[in-house]
CSV table of C-alpha atoms in Angstrom, one decimal:
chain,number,residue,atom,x,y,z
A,1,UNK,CA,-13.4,22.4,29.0
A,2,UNK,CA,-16.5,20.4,28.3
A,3,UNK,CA,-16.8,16.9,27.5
A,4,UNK,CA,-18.1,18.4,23.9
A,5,UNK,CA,-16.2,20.8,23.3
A,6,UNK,CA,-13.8,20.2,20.2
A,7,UNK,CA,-9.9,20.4,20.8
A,8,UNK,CA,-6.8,21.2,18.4
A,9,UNK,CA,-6.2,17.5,17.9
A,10,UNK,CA,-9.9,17.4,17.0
A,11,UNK,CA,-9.7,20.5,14.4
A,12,UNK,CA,-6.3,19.2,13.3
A,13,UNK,CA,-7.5,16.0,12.6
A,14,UNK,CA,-10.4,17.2,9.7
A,15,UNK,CA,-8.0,19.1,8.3
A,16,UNK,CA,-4.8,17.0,8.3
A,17,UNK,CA,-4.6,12.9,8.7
A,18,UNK,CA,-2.8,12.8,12.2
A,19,UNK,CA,0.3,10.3,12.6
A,20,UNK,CA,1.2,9.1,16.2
A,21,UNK,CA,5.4,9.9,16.2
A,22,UNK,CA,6.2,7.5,18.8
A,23,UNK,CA,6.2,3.6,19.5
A,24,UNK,CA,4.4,4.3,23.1
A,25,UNK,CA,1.2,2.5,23.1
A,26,UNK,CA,-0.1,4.1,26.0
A,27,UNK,CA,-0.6,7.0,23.9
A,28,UNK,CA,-2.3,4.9,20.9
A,29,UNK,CA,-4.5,3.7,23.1
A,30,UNK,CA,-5.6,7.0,25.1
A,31,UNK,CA,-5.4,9.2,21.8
A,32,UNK,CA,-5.8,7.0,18.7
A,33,UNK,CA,-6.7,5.9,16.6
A,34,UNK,CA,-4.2,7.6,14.2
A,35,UNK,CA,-4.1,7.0,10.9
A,36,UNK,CA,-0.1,5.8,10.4
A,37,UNK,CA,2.9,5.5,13.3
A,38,UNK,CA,6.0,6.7,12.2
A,39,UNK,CA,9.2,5.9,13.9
A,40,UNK,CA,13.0,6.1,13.5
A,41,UNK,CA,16.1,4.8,15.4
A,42,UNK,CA,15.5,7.7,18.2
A,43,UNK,CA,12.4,6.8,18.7
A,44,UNK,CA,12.3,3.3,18.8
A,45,UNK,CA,16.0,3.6,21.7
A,46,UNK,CA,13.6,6.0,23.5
A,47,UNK,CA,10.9,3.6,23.7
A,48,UNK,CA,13.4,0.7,25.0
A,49,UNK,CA,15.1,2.8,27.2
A,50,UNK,CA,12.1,3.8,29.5
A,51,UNK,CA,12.2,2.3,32.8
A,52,UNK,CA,9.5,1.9,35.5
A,53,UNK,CA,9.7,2.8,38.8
A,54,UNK,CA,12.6,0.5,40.3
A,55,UNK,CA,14.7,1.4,37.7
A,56,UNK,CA,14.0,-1.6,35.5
A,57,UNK,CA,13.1,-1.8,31.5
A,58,UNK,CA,10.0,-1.7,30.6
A,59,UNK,CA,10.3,-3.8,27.8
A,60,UNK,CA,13.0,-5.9,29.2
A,61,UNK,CA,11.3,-9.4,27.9
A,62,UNK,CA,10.1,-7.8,24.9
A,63,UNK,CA,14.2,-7.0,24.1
A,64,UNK,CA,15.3,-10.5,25.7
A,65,UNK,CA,12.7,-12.4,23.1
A,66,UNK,CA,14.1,-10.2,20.3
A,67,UNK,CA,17.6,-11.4,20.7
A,68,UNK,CA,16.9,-14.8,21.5
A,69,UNK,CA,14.9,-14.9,17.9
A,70,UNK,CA,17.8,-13.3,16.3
A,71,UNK,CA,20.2,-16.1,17.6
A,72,UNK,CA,17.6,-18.3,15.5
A,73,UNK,CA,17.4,-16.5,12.4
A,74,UNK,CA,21.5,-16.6,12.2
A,75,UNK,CA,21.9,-19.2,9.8
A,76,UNK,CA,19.4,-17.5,7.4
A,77,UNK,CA,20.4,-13.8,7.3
A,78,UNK,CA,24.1,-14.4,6.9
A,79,UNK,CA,24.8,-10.9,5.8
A,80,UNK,CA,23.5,-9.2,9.1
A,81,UNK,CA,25.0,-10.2,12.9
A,82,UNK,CA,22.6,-11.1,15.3
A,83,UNK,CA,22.6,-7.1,17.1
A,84,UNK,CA,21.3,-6.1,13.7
A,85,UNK,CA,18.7,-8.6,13.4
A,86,UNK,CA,17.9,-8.1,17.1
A,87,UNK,CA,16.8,-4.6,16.4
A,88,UNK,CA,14.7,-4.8,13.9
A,89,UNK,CA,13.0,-8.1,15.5
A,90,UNK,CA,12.4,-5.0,18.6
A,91,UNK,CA,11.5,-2.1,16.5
A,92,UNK,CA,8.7,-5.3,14.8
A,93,UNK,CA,7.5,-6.0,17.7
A,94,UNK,CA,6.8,-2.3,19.1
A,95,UNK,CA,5.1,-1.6,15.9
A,96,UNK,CA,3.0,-4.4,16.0
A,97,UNK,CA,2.1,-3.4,19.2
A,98,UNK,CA,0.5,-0.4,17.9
A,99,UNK,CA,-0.9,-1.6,14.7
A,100,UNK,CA,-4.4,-2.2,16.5
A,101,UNK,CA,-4.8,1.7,16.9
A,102,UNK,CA,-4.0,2.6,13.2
A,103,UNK,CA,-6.4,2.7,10.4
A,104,UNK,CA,-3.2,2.9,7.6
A,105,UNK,CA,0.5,1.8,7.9
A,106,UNK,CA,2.9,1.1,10.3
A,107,UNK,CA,6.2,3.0,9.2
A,108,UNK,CA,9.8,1.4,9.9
A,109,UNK,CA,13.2,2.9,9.2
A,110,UNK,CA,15.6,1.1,7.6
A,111,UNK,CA,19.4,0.8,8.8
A,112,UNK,CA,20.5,4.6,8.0
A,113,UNK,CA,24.3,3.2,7.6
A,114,UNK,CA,23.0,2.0,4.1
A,115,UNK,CA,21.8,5.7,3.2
A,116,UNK,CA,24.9,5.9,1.1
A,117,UNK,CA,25.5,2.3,0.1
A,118,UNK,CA,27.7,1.2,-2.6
A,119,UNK,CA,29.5,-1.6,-3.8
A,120,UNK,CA,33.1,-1.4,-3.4
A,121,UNK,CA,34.0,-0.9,-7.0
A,122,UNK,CA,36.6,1.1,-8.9
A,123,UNK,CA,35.9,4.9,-9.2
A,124,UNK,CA,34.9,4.9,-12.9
A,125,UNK,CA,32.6,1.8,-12.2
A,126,UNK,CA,29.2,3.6,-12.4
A,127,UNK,CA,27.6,0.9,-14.9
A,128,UNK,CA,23.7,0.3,-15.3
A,129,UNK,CA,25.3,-3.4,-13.4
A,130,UNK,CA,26.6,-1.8,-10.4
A,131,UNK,CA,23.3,0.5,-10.2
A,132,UNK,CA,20.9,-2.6,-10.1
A,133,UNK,CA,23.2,-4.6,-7.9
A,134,UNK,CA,23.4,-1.7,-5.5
A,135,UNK,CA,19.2,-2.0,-5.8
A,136,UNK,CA,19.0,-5.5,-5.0
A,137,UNK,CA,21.4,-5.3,-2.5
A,138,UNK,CA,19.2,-2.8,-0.3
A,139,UNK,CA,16.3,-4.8,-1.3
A,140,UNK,CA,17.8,-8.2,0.2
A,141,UNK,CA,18.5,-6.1,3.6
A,142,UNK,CA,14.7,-5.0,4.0
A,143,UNK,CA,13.4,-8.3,2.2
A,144,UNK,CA,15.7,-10.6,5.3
A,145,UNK,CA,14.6,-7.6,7.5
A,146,UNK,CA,11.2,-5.9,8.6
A,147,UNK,CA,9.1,-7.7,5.8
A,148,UNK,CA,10.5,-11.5,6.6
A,149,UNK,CA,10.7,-11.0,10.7
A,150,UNK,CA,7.0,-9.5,10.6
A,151,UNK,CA,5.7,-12.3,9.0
A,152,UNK,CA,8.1,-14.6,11.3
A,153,UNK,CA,6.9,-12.5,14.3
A,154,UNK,CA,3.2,-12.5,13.5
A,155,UNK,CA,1.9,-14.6,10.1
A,156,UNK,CA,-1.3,-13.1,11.1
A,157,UNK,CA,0.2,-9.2,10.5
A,158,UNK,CA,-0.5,-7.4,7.5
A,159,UNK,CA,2.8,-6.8,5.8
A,160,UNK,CA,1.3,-4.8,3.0
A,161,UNK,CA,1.0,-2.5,6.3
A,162,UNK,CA,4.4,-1.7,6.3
A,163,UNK,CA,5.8,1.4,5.0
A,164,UNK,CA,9.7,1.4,4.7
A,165,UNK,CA,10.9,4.5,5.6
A,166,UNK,CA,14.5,5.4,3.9
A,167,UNK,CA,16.5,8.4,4.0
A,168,UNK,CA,16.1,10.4,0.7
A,169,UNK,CA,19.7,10.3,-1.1
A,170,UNK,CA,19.9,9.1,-4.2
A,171,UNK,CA,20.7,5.5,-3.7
A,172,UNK,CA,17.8,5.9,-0.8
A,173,UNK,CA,15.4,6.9,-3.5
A,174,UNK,CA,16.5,4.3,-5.9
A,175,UNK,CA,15.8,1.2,-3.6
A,176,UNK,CA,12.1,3.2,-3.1
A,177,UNK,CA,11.8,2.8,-6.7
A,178,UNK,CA,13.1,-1.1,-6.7
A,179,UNK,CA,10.5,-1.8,-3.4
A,180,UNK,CA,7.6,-0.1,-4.9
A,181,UNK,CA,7.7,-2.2,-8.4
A,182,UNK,CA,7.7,-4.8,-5.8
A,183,UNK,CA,4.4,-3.9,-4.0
A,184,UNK,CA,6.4,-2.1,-0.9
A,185,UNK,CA,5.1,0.9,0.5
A,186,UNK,CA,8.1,3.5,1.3
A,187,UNK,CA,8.7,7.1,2.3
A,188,UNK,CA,11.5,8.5,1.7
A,189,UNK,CA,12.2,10.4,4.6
A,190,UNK,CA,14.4,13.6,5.9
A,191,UNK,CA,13.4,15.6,3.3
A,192,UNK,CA,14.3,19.1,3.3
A,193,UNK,CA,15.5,20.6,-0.1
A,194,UNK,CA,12.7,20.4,-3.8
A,195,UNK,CA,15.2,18.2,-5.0
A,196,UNK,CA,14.9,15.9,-3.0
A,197,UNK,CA,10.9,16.1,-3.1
A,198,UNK,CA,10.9,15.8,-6.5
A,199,UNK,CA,13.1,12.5,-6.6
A,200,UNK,CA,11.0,11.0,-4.4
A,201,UNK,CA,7.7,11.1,-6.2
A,202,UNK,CA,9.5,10.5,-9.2
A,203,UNK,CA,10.5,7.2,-8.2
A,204,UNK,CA,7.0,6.6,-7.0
A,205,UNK,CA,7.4,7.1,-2.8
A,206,UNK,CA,4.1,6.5,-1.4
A,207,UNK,CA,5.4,9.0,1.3
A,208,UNK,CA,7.6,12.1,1.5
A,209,UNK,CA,8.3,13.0,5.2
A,210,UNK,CA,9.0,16.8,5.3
A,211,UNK,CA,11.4,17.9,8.0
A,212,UNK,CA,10.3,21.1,9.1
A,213,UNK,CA,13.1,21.7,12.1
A,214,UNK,CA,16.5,20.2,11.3
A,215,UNK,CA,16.8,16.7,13.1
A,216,UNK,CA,19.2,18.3,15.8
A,217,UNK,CA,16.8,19.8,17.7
A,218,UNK,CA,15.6,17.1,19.2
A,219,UNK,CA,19.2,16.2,19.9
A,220,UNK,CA,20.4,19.4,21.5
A,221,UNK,CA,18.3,21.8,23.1
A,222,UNK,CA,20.6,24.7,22.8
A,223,UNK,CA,19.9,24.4,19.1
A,224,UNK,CA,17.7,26.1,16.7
A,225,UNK,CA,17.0,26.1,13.4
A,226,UNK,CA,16.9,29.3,11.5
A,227,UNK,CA,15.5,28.3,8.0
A,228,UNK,CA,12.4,26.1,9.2
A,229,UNK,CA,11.1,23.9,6.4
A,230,UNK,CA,7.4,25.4,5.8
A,231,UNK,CA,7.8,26.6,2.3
A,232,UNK,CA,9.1,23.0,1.3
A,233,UNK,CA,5.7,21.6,2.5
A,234,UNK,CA,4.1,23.4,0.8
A,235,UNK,CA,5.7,23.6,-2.2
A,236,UNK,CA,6.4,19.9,-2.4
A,237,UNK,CA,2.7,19.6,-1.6
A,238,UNK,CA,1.7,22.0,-4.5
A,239,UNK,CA,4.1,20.3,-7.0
A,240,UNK,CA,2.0,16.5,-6.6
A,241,UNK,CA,-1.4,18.0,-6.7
A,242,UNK,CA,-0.7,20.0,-9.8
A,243,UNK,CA,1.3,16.9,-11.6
A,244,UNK,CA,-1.6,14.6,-10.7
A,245,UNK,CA,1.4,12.4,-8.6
A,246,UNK,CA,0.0,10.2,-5.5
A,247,UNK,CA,3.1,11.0,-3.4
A,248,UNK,CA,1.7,12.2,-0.4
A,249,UNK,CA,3.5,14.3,2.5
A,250,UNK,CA,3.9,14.0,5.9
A,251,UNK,CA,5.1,16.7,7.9
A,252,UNK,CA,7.7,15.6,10.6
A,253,UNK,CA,9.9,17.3,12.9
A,254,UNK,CA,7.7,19.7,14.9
A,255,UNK,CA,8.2,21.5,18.1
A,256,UNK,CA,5.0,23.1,18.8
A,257,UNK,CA,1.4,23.2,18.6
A,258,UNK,CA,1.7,26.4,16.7
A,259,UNK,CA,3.8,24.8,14.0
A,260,UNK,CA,1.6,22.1,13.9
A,261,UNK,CA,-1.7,24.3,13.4
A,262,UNK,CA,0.4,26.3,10.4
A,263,UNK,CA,0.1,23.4,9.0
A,264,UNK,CA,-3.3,22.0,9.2
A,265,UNK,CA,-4.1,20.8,5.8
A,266,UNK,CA,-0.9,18.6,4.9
A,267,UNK,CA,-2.0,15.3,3.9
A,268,UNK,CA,-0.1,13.8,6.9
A,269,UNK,CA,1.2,15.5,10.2
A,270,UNK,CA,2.9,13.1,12.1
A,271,UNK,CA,2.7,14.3,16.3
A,272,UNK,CA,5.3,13.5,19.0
A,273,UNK,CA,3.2,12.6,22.5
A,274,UNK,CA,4.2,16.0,24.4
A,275,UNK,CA,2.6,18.0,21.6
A,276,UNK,CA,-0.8,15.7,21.1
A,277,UNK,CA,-1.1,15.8,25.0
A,278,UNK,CA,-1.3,19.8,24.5
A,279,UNK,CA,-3.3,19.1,21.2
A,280,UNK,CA,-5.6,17.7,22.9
A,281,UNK,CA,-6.2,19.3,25.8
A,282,UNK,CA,-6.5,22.7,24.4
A,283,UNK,CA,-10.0,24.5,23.4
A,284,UNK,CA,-10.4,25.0,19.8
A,285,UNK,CA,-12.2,27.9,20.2
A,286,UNK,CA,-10.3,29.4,22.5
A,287,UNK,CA,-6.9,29.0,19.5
A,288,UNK,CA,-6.0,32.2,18.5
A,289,UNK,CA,-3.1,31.5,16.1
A,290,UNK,CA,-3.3,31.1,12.7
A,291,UNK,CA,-4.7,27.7,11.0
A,292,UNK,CA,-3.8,25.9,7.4
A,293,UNK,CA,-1.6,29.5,6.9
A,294,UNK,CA,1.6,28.2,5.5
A,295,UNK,CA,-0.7,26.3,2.8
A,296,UNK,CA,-2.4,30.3,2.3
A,297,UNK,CA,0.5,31.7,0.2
A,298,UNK,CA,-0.1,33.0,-3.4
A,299,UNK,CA,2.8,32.0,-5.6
A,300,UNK,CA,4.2,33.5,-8.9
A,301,UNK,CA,5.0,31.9,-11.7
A,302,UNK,CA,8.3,32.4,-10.8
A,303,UNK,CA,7.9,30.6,-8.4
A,304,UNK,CA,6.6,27.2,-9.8
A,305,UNK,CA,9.2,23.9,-9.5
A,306,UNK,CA,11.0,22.5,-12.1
A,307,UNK,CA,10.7,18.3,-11.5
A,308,UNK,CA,13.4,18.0,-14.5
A,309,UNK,CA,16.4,16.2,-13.2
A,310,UNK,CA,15.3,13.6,-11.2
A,311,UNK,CA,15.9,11.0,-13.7
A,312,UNK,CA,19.7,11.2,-14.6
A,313,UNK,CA,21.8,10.8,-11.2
A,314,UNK,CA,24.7,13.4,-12.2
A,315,UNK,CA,22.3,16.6,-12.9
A,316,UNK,CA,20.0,15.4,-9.4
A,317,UNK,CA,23.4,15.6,-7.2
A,318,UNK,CA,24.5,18.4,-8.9
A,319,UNK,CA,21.6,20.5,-8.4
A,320,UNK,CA,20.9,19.1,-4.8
A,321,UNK,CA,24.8,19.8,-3.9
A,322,UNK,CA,23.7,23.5,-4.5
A,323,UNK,CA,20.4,23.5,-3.2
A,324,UNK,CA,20.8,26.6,-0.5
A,325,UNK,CA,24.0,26.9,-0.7
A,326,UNK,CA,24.5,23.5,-0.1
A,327,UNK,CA,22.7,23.7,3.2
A,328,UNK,CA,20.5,20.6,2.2
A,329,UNK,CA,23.0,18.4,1.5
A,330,UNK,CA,24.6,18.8,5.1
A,331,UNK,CA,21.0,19.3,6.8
A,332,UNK,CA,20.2,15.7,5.6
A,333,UNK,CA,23.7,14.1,6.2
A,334,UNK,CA,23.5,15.3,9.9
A,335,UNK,CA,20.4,13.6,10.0
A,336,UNK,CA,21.9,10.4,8.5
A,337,UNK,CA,24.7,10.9,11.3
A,338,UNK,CA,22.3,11.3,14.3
A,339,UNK,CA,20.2,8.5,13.0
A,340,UNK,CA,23.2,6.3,12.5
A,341,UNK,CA,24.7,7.0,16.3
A,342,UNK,CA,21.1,5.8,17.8
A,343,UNK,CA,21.3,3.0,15.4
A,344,UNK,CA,24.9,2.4,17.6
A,345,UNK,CA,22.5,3.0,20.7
A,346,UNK,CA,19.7,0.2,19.8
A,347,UNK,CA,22.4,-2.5,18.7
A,348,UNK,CA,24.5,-1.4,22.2
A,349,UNK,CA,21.4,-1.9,24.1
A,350,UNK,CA,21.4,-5.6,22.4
A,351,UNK,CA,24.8,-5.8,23.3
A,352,UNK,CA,24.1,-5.6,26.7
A,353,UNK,CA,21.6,-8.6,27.3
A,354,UNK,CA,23.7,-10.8,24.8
């Protein structure tokens, strides 16, 4: 391949703005720039877990300094122990690593424990109170988290960078709301099902991130999933334009250079390093799959998505409970699981150099 000659990351990237899935900047720096970063619990354990060639971490100090500025901070986050703080002092600190090789945001996951938070109140206690506290109660966690260690971290760093991503339930998609009135960027994230795509621009997400494969299989090779995502892009996609909403998506959750090149033409495709390696090191012209085709299917009217419902909480969980035959519901709460168990990983980890 000639030094001129264009490659699939090349195509892919005026078709699609191209994410960077990973906290490695090796790979910001040989590929970028990218336009956002995402990551998540898995990524950010993966990226703390490498080790060089004696068997040592790589970011041994960066994970020592973390704690040690948690031990610090104790006295003013009094509702978080110092392996939680720890974390997201890492996960900071990785992302700020990469910000240099990003033209847009840095994207940081919130504690997916809190997916389904709520007050411990009686049953029949579902009062416009309990709603708001519930709000501000997610709101202090990212407010004493991500927002107030970057600017601890760095004063110099751009918070208005940061893009919060939280899991799209329906307390999820309420604290979106409550952080974008309050100038926060957010996607809500593991999206899978309309209903859920439809909450999130309706609470104003400046991101949805579409989950094409289930989370799993990047947990268990054996696994595969039979009812990829595609027609969810693209729907959810079809559904901003034509409602004139700035939600934007972000396909996520890809195993191949051919899904990826499906899907040219998403606003966002966010790109693990394996597959922007083989991106970019592969002849455009010589591609002879299909480009942009899931985005090249004629719909029927019959087809078109109804947005009603994602206002009153009762009809949303309802129709979301249903959604495939309530495949959506349990798609996204295995994703809440496996995020939660390396969200156990990263505060272990801590655990270890306390």
């Amino acid at each position: 391949m000639s030094a001129k000659s264009q490659t699939l990351l090349d195509l892919l990237r005026t078709l699609s703005a191209v994410d960077l899935d990973s906290l490695d900047v090796e790979v910001a720096k040989q590929l970028g720039p990218f336009v956002d970063c995402t990551s998540n619990q898995a990524i950010a354990h993966n990226e703390l877990s490498k080790t060089d060639a004696e068997g040592k971490l790589i970011n041994h100090q960066l994970i020592v300094d973390s704690i040690a500025y948690a031990k610090s901070k104790t006295t003013e986050f009094p509702n978080a122990d110092v392996r939680e703080i720890a974390v997201e002092a890492m996960t900071v600190k990785l992302a700020h690593r990469i910000a240099p090789y990003l033209t847009g945001y840095s994207h940081l996951q919130t504690n997916p424990k809190y997916s389904f938070d709520m007050q411990k109140t009686t049953a029949n206690a579902q009062s416009e109170f309990s709603q708001q506290a519930r709000m501000k109660h997610v709101q202090t966690l990212i407010e004493t988290g991500f927002v107030a260690i970057s600017k601890d971290l760095d004063p110099n760093f751009d918070v208005k960078k940061l893009c919060i991503k939280i899991p799209a339930t329906w307390e999820g998609a309420q604290a979106c709301r409550e952080l974008e009135n309050q100038g926060i960027t957010t996607l809500a994230t593991a999206i899978g099902s309309m209903p859920q795509a439809t909450l999130a621009s309706h609470v104003g997400c400046t991101y949805t991130g579409c989950y094409i494969n289930e989370l799993r299989v990047h947990f268990d090779e054996s696994y595969v999933d039979e009812n990829k995502a595609f027609h969810i892009c693209d729907l959810s996609q079809r559904f901003y334009k034509k409602h004139g909403q700035r939600t934007q998506v972000i396909v996520a959750s890809l195993i191949s250079i051919d899904e990826i090149m499906i899907l040219a033409g998403a606003d966002h495709i966010t790109v693990p390093p394996s597959l922007l390696h083989e991106l970019s090191t592969t002849p455009a012209d010589s591609w002879k799959g299909a480009v942009g085709s899931v985005f090249k299917t004629e719909y029927s009217e019959a087809q078109e998505v109804d947005g009603a419902g994602s206002e009153d909480e009762k009809t949303w969980r309802l129709a979301f409970s249903r959604d495939e035959g309530g495949k959506s519901e349990a798609r996204l709460n295995d994703a809440i699981k496996l995020f939660s168990q390396k969200q156990d990983a990263l505060e272990d980890l801590v655990r270890l150099h306390l």
